[in-house]
Each structure stands twice: as C-alpha cells, then as structure tokens.
Short mmCIF file of C-alpha atoms in Angstrom, two decimals:
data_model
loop_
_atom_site.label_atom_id
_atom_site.label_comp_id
_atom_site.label_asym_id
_atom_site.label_seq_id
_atom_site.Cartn_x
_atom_site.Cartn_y
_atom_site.Cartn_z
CA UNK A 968 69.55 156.06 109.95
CA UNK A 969 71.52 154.36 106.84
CA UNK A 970 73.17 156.36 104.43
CA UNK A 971 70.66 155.86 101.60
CA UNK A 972 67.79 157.82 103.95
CA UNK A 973 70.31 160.82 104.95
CA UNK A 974 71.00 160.62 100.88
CA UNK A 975 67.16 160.76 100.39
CA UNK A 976 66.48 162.94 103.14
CA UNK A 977 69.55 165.91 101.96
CA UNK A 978 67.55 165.64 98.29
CA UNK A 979 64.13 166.70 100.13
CA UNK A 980 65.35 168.80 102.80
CA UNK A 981 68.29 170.49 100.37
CA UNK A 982 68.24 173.98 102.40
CA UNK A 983 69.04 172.18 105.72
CA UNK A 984 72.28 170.95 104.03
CA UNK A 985 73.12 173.94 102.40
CA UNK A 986 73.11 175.83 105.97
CA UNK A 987 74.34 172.94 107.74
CA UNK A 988 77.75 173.35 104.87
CA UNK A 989 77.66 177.13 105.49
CA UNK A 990 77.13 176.74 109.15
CA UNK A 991 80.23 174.14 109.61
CA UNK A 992 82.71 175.88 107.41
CA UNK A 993 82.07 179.41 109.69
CA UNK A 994 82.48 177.33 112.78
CA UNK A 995 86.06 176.13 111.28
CA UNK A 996 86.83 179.52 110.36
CA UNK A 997 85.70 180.84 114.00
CA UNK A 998 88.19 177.69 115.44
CA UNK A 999 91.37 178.78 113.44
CA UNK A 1000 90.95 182.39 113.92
CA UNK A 1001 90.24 182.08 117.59
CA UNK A 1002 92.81 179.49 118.47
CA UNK A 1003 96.15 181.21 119.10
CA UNK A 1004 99.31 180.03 117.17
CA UNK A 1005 101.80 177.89 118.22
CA UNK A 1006 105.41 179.41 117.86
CA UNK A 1007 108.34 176.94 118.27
CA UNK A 1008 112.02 177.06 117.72
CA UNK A 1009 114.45 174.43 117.72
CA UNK A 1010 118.18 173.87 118.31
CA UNK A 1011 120.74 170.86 117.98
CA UNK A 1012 123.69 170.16 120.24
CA UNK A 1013 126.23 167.87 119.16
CA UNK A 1014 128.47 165.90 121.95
CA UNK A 1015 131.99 165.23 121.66
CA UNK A 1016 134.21 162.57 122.81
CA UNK A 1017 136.92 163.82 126.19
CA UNK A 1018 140.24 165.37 125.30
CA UNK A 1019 141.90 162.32 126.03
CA UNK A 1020 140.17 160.18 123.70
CA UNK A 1021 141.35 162.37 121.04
CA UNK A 1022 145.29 162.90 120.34
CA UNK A 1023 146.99 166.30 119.68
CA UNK A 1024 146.48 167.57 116.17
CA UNK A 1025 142.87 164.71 115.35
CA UNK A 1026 140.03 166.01 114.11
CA UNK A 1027 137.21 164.79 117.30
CA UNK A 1028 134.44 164.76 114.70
CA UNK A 1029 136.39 161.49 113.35
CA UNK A 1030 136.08 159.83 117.06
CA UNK A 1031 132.27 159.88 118.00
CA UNK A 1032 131.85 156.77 117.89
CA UNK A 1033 130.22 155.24 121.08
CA UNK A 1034 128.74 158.69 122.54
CA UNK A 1035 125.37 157.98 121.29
CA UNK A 1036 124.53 156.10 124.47
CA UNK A 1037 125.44 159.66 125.85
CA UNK A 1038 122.73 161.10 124.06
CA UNK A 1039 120.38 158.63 125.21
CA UNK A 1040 120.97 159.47 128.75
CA UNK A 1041 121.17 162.96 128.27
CA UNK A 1042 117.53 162.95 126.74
CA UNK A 1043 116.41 161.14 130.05
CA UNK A 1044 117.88 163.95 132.48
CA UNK A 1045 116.77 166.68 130.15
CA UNK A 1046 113.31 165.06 129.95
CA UNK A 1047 112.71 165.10 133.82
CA UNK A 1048 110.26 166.66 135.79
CA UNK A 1049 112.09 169.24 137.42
CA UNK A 1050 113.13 170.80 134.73
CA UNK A 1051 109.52 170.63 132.97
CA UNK A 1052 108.30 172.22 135.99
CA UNK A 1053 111.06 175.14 135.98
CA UNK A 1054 110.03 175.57 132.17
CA UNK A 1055 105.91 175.91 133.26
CA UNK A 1056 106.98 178.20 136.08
CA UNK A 1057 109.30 180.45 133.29
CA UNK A 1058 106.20 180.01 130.36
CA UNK A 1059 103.28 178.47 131.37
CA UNK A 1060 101.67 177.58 128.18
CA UNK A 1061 105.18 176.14 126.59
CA UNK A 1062 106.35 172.93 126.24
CA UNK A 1063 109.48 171.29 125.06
CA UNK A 1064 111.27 167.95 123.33
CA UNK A 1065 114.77 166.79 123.34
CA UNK A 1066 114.97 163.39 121.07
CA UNK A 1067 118.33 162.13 119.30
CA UNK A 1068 118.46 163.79 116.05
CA UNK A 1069 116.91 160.89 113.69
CA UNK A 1070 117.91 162.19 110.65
CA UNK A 1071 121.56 161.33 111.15
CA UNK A 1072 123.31 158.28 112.94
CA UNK A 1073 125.78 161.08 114.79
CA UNK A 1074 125.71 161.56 118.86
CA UNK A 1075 123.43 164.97 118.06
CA UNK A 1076 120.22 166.39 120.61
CA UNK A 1077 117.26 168.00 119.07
CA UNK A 1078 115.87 170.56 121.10
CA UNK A 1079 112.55 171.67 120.26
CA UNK A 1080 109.96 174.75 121.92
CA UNK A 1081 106.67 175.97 121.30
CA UNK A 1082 105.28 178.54 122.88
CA UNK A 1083 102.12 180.90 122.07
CA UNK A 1084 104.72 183.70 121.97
CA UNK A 1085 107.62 184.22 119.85
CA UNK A 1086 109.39 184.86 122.51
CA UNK A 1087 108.38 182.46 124.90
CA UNK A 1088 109.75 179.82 122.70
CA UNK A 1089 112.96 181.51 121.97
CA UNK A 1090 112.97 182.27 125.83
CA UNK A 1091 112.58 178.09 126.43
CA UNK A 1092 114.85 176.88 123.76
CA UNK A 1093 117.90 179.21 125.54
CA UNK A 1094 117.27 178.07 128.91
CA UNK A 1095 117.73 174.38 127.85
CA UNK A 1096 120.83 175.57 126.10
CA UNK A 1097 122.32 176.54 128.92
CA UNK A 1098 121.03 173.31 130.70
CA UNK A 1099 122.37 170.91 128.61
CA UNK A 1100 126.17 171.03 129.41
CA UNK A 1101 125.35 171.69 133.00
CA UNK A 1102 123.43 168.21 132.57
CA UNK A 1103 126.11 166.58 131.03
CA UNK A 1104 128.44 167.62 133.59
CA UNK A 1105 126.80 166.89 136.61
CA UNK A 1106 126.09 163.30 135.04
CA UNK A 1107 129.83 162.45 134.57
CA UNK A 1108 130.78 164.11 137.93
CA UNK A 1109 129.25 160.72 139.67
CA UNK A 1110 131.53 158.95 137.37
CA UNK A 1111 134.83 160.76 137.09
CA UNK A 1112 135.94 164.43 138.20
CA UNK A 1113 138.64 165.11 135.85
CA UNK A 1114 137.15 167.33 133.05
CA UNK A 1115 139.85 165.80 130.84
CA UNK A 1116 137.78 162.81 131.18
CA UNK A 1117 134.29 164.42 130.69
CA UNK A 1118 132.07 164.36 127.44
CA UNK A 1119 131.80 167.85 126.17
CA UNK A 1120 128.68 169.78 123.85
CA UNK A 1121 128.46 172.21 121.51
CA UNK A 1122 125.98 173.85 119.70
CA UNK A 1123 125.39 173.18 116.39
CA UNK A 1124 122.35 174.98 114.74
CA UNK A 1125 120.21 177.41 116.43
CA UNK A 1126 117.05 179.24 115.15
CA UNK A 1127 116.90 183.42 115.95
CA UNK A 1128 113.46 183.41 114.98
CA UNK A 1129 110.54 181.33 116.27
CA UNK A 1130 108.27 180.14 113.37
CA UNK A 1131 104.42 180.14 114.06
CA UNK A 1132 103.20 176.56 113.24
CA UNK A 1133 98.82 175.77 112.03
CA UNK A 1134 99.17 172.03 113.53
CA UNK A 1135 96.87 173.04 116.34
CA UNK A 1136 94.95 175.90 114.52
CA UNK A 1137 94.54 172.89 111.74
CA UNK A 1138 93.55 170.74 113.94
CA UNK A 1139 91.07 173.09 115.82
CA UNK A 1140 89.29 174.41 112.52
CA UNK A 1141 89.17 170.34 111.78
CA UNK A 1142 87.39 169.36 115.28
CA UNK A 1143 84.70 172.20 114.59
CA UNK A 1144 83.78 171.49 111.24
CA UNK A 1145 83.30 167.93 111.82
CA UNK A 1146 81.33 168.50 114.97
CA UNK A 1147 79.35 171.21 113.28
CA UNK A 1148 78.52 168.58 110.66
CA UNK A 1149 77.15 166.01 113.02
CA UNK A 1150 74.67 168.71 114.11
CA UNK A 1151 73.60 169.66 110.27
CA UNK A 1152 73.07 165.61 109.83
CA UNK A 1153 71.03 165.43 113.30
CA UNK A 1154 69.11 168.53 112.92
CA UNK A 1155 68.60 167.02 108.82
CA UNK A 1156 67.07 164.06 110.38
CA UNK A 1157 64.94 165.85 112.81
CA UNK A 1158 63.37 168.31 110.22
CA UNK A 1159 62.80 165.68 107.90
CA UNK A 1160 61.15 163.58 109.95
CA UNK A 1161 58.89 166.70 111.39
CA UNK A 1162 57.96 167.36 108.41
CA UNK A 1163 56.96 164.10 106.81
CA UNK A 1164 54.78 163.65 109.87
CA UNK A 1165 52.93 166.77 109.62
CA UNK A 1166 52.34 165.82 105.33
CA UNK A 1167 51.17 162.79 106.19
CA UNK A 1168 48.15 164.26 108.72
CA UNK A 1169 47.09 166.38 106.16
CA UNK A 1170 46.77 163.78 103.87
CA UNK A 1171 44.95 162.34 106.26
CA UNK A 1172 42.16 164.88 106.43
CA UNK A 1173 40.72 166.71 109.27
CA UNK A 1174 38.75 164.43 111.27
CA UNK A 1175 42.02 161.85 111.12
CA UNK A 1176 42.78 163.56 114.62
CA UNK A 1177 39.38 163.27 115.87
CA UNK A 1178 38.60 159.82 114.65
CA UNK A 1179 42.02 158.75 115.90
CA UNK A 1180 41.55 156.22 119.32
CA UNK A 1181 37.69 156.42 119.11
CA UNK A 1182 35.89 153.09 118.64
CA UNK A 1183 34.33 152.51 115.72
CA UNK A 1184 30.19 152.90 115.24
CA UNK A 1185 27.95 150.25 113.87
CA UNK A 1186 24.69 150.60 112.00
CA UNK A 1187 21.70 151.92 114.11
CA UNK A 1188 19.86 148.66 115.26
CA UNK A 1189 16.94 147.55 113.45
CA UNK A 1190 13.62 147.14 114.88
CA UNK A 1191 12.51 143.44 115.60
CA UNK A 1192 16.61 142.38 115.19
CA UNK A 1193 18.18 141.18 118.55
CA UNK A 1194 21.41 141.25 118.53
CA UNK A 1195 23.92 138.53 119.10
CA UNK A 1196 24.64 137.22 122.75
CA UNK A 1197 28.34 136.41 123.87
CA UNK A 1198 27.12 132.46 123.47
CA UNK A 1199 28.60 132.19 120.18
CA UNK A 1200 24.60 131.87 118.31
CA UNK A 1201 24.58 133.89 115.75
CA UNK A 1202 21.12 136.51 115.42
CA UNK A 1203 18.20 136.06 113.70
CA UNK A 1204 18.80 137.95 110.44
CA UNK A 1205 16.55 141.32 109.93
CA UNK A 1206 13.06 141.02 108.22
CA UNK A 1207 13.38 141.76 104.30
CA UNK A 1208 11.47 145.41 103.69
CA UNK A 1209 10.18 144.25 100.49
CA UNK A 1210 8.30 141.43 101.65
CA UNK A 1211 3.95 142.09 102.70
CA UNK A 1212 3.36 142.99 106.12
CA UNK A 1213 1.69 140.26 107.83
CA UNK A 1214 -1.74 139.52 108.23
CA UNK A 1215 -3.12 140.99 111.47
CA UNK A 1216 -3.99 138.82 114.03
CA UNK A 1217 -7.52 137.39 114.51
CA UNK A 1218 -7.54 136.91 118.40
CA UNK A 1219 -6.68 140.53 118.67
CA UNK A 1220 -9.47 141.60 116.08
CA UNK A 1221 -11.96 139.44 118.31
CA UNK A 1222 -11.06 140.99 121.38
CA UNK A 1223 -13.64 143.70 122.39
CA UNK A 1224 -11.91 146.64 123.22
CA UNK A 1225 -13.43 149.26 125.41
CA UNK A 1226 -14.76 150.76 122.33
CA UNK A 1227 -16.73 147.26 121.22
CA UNK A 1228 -17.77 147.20 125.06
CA UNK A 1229 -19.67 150.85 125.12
CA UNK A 1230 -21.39 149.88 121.71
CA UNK A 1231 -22.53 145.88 122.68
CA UNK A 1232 -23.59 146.85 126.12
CA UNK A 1233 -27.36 146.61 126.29
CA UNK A 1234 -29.15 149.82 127.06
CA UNK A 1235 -31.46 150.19 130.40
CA UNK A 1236 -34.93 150.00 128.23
CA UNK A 1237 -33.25 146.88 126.85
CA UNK A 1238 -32.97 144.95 130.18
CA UNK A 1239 -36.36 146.01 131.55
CA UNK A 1240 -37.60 144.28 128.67
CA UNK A 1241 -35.26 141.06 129.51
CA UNK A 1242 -36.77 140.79 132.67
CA UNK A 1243 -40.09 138.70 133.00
CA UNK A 1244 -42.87 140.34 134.78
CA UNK A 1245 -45.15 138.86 137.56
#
C-alpha cells in the first residue's frame, strides 16, 4: 500500500486512526510504567606514577605522563570474564563499564553500574573499587615485586547515591508505540478494504451474488429458426412477423382425408346400380 492510499484510507476510515493513536500512546504508557528503572552510579580512579619516579618534596600529579598505557591495560583485566561473572553471581540483573575517562587526556578509569536497585548499583560500583588496586597490583607483580616500583590508584570522585536513568524505560515506551502503530496501519488497511468490498455489493444489487458465475441466457428460440452449427455457416435469419402467412398448399388441400373418404365413398344402393344385370 503507498502512502497516498493509507492518506486516503485514514480520511475515510478516521475512527480507526483515532483508536489506533489512543491505542499506541496507552501501550507506551503501559511499556514505561511496567519496565523497571535502571539505577547506575559511577566512580573515577586516577593512577599515579611509583614513588621512585617521583623525588622527595614533587607534586606526582606533575609526572603522569606515560601511565595512560596503564589505564589501557587495566580496563582489559577489569573487563574480564571472571570478574563479570562474580558481579552476575553478587547482582544478577547489573552490569558494569570501566573505559579511560574521555573527557580528559589524564591516566583516569571510569567506573560505571547500573543496577535495577539503588543499591545493587552502589553494591557493584564498591566491589570494583576494591578490585581495581588489587588488579593493578597483581599486574605489576609479574613485572617487578618492589612496591616502590609499582603504579599506585586512588579514588577520585565517587557517587553516594545511585541515580535512576529512563534510557531503557525511553526506549521501551518507544518500541511499543511504534509497534502498536504498525497494527493501527494494518488493521486501517484491513477495515478499509472490508468495507469498500461490502459498498461495492450493495451497489451491485441483490441478484449480483446470484447472477455471479452463472452463464448467461439467450432469447427463447424461435419457431422455424435453426440455430447455427459449429461449421462456421451462419443461420437462416427468423421469418419477419409482419409479413402474410403463406398460401396453403394445394397438394395437401387435394389430398382426401379420411373425412373426404367417408363422404365420396359410394353408398351400397349406389353399386347395385353399377353393376349390369343378366
């Protein structure tokens, strides 16, 4: 169906569209109310250089230069599947991210948690807290085992309150009031067409159903008119009404009947007169 016959069809069929609009913006309603929020807290750690890198009495924010390759590994091992599967095991509808903080160029981890719970998410977000360093440690243990040596953390910003979020309610009420308006434009088209059909046999008239698939019927035959033969010769073409009937025929009027018979026939006195005497 183009768009000019849904156009034409939503002018005829107006009350189908008007439910169809009531209809879809109940079902988006129904989606956002029913779909549970999404809590999520976030936290960022910042990494800075080893004590040794950094003489007595300098500031270490001045020297953190080169640790963003940290970050990039620390991301991986915080990212793995073990500890995803010891989150689902603690809350098993949250999720986490850890990405390098994009908003600045320093060695900084963004933590982020949602949860369906407040608490869930605040529950997350501390347990990867106390992960990260552990992480980072067990990391540079491979490489060296002097923690004078070691790339240290430290928390920077951490939310005390886990903030509900609409992306998925949003995006919930959205998926239901589209779908709900694909069914307005299907059940549109079906109604319409329904109805056009059923015009369109009255208009027709009564017998339409009964005359429909039954051969047509030619004029009764006329008497004296033979009608054609499948050799391709047309008929003779019926006698004209208005012209004289024709003139009886004179062998027939000749013709004794029985009638003319019992009349002509001579009588017994009759033939004793025909016959001669001795």
């Amino acid at each position: 169906m183009q768009l000019s016959d849904v156009v034409s069809a939503g002018r005829r069929r107006w009350w189908v569209v008007v439910i169809g609009v009531l209809f879809s913006f109940a079902a988006a309603y129904g989606a956002y109310v029913t779909t549970p929020p999404t809590y999520e807290a976030t936290a960022t750690v910042l990494l800075l250089p080893p004590r040794v890198a950094v003489e007595e009495g300098d500031n270490p924010l001045l020297q953190l230069g080169g640790l963003n390759d940290a970050v990039d590994v620390l991301v991986l091992e915080l990212s793995s599947q073990d500890l995803r599967k010891r989150v689902e095991r603690m809350q098993p509808d949250a999720s986490y991210e850890v990405v390098n903080e994009p908003s600045t160029s320093s060695p900084v981890l963004l933590l982020t948690t949602r949860d369906v719970t407040s608490e869930g998410a605040l529950q997350v977000r501390d347990e990867l807290l106390a992960t990260t360093p552990q992480s980072l440690a067990g990391l540079q243990s491979k490489i060296t085992t002097s923690s004078e040596e070691q790339i240290t953390s430290r928390v920077v910003s951490s939310d005390k309150i886990a903030e509900p979020v609409g992306r998925d309610r949003a995006r919930s009420a959205l998926i239901a009031f589209v779908g709900a308006g694909v069914l307005t434009l299907i059940a549109l088209s079906l109604v319409d067409g329904a109805l056009r059909r059923r015009t369109a046999r009255r208009a027709a008239g009564p017998g339409h159903r009964a005359r429909r698939g039954t051969p047509p019927v030619g004029p009764p035959p006329v008497a004296g008119h033979t009608p054609g033969g499948h050799d391709g010769r047309l008929s003779p073409p019926p006698p004209d009404r208005d012209e004289a009937p024709a003139p009886p025929d004179r062998a027939r009027l000749a013709a004794p009947g029985p009638e003319a018979a019992l009349t002509t026939s001579p009588t017994h006195h009759e033939q004793d007169q025909r016959i001669p005497q001795p």
